[in-house]
XYZ file of C-alpha atoms in Angstrom:
154
model
C -18.370 -56.091 -53.953
C -20.748 -58.406 -55.782
C -22.162 -57.283 -59.102
C -25.706 -57.959 -60.230
C -25.480 -61.354 -61.908
C -29.183 -62.166 -62.232
C -29.083 -62.225 -66.050
C -25.571 -63.634 -66.385
C -24.056 -67.014 -67.002
C -21.925 -67.359 -63.857
C -18.689 -69.241 -64.362
C -16.201 -70.160 -61.652
C -12.554 -70.267 -62.735
C -10.176 -71.819 -60.194
C -6.808 -70.076 -60.078
C -3.838 -71.021 -57.911
C -1.274 -68.764 -59.538
C 0.294 -71.588 -61.538
C 1.133 -71.472 -65.226
C -1.496 -74.178 -65.838
C -4.176 -72.025 -64.207
C -3.114 -68.989 -66.265
C -3.420 -71.046 -69.455
C -6.841 -72.303 -68.362
C -8.028 -68.720 -67.800
C -6.786 -67.639 -71.231
C -8.546 -70.645 -72.790
C -11.735 -69.695 -70.925
C -11.592 -66.143 -72.314
C -11.055 -67.347 -75.899
C -13.537 -70.223 -75.893
C -16.197 -69.862 -73.206
C -16.704 -66.297 -72.028
C -19.532 -64.466 -73.775
C -21.353 -61.165 -73.492
C -23.734 -62.546 -70.873
C -20.976 -64.260 -68.857
C -19.765 -63.237 -65.419
C -16.572 -64.896 -64.184
C -15.671 -65.462 -60.559
C -11.967 -66.208 -60.249
C -11.460 -68.185 -57.044
C -8.142 -68.438 -55.221
C -8.077 -70.691 -52.140
C -5.573 -70.475 -49.321
C -5.317 -73.621 -47.211
C -3.372 -72.814 -44.037
C -3.759 -76.378 -42.772
C -0.883 -77.338 -45.065
C 1.420 -75.374 -42.767
C 1.056 -77.918 -39.976
C 1.946 -81.189 -41.659
C 3.809 -84.237 -40.436
C 7.505 -83.830 -41.066
C 7.486 -80.034 -41.055
C 10.868 -78.428 -40.509
C 9.511 -76.138 -37.787
C 8.065 -76.907 -34.383
C 4.279 -76.314 -34.512
C 4.328 -75.547 -30.772
C 6.323 -72.359 -31.443
C 3.384 -69.996 -31.815
C 5.585 -67.077 -32.972
C 6.884 -69.119 -35.874
C 3.365 -70.296 -36.644
C 2.093 -66.698 -36.778
C 5.033 -65.637 -38.935
C 4.430 -68.527 -41.332
C 0.696 -67.775 -41.476
C 1.382 -64.103 -42.288
C 3.864 -65.043 -45.013
C 1.318 -67.380 -46.586
C -1.301 -64.595 -46.498
C 1.171 -62.161 -48.081
C 1.857 -64.600 -50.935
C -1.882 -65.189 -51.372
C -2.534 -61.433 -51.517
C 0.170 -61.080 -54.179
C -1.441 -63.871 -56.200
C -4.882 -62.254 -55.874
C -3.440 -58.912 -57.025
C -1.889 -60.639 -60.047
C -5.216 -62.350 -60.809
C -7.088 -59.038 -60.535
C -4.642 -57.485 -62.999
C -5.211 -60.385 -65.414
C -8.980 -59.998 -65.067
C -8.768 -56.233 -65.641
C -6.527 -56.731 -68.690
C -8.947 -59.282 -70.166
C -11.806 -56.757 -70.022
C -14.346 -59.411 -69.058
C -17.015 -58.915 -66.406
C -16.120 -60.581 -63.158
C -14.387 -60.532 -59.819
C -11.544 -62.206 -57.939
C -12.398 -63.911 -54.658
C -9.825 -65.101 -52.104
C -11.144 -67.852 -49.840
C -9.634 -69.924 -47.047
C -9.940 -73.665 -46.730
C -9.334 -76.866 -48.595
C -9.615 -75.926 -52.282
C -11.986 -78.643 -53.548
C -14.776 -78.296 -50.966
C -14.367 -74.507 -50.856
C -14.814 -74.206 -54.635
C -17.876 -76.467 -54.578
C -19.371 -74.354 -51.781
C -18.933 -71.026 -53.584
C -20.300 -72.530 -56.800
C -23.441 -73.547 -54.931
C -23.746 -70.226 -53.052
C -23.304 -68.108 -56.182
C -25.459 -70.444 -58.317
C -22.670 -70.999 -60.821
C -23.462 -72.524 -64.186
C -20.021 -74.042 -64.706
C -16.645 -74.567 -63.019
C -13.403 -74.416 -64.980
C -10.155 -75.635 -63.471
C -6.675 -76.277 -64.717
C -4.882 -79.580 -64.307
C -1.294 -80.071 -63.256
C -1.263 -83.610 -64.594
C -0.495 -85.602 -61.469
C 0.339 -89.191 -62.283
C -2.074 -91.948 -61.275
C -0.117 -92.941 -58.162
C 0.372 -89.358 -56.905
C -3.296 -88.543 -57.561
C -4.367 -91.680 -55.678
C -2.372 -90.783 -52.581
C -2.481 -86.994 -52.708
C -5.766 -86.393 -54.470
C -6.258 -83.455 -56.774
C -8.478 -80.423 -56.687
C -9.814 -81.029 -60.196
C -10.614 -84.658 -59.337
C -12.507 -83.572 -56.217
C -14.468 -80.948 -58.127
C -15.404 -83.400 -60.890
C -16.808 -85.857 -58.354
C -18.651 -83.364 -56.120
C -19.927 -80.618 -58.414
C -23.616 -80.302 -59.247
C -22.805 -78.206 -62.333
C -20.684 -79.024 -65.397
C -16.929 -79.009 -64.816
C -14.401 -78.269 -67.510
C -10.845 -79.387 -66.808
C -8.471 -77.471 -69.032
C -5.332 -79.491 -69.490
C -2.135 -77.968 -70.877
């Protein structure tokens, strides 16, 4: 259910269930969130990661694929429940949204659709070499966002 956000400062907070993301959310509450703010906590589930080169399971076994997909959804639902509890405990106006897809582009898309004023993301601190080869969600968001991005580190 979407709340009326016409008079609000809409802020996207990216949450993956990690300790870094939890710290970023707490920092957001202490330093950014105001009376006119509305926070949208976004959790992205990327099922494409299940079918990667070198996987220990045979991707042609559809039963195993379905089982793996369901397990990933179950973990995502648990994370979303935990995030909803954190939002409720913080007593700030907002909602938790679970989306599917590659995190970076998915977060940019919802920020544009919901006319967000800012995106806040945590940072796991990948080294330069790992970030170059693997990329990072925060790096993608910084380079593709049309609104200010705050990367909360540590």
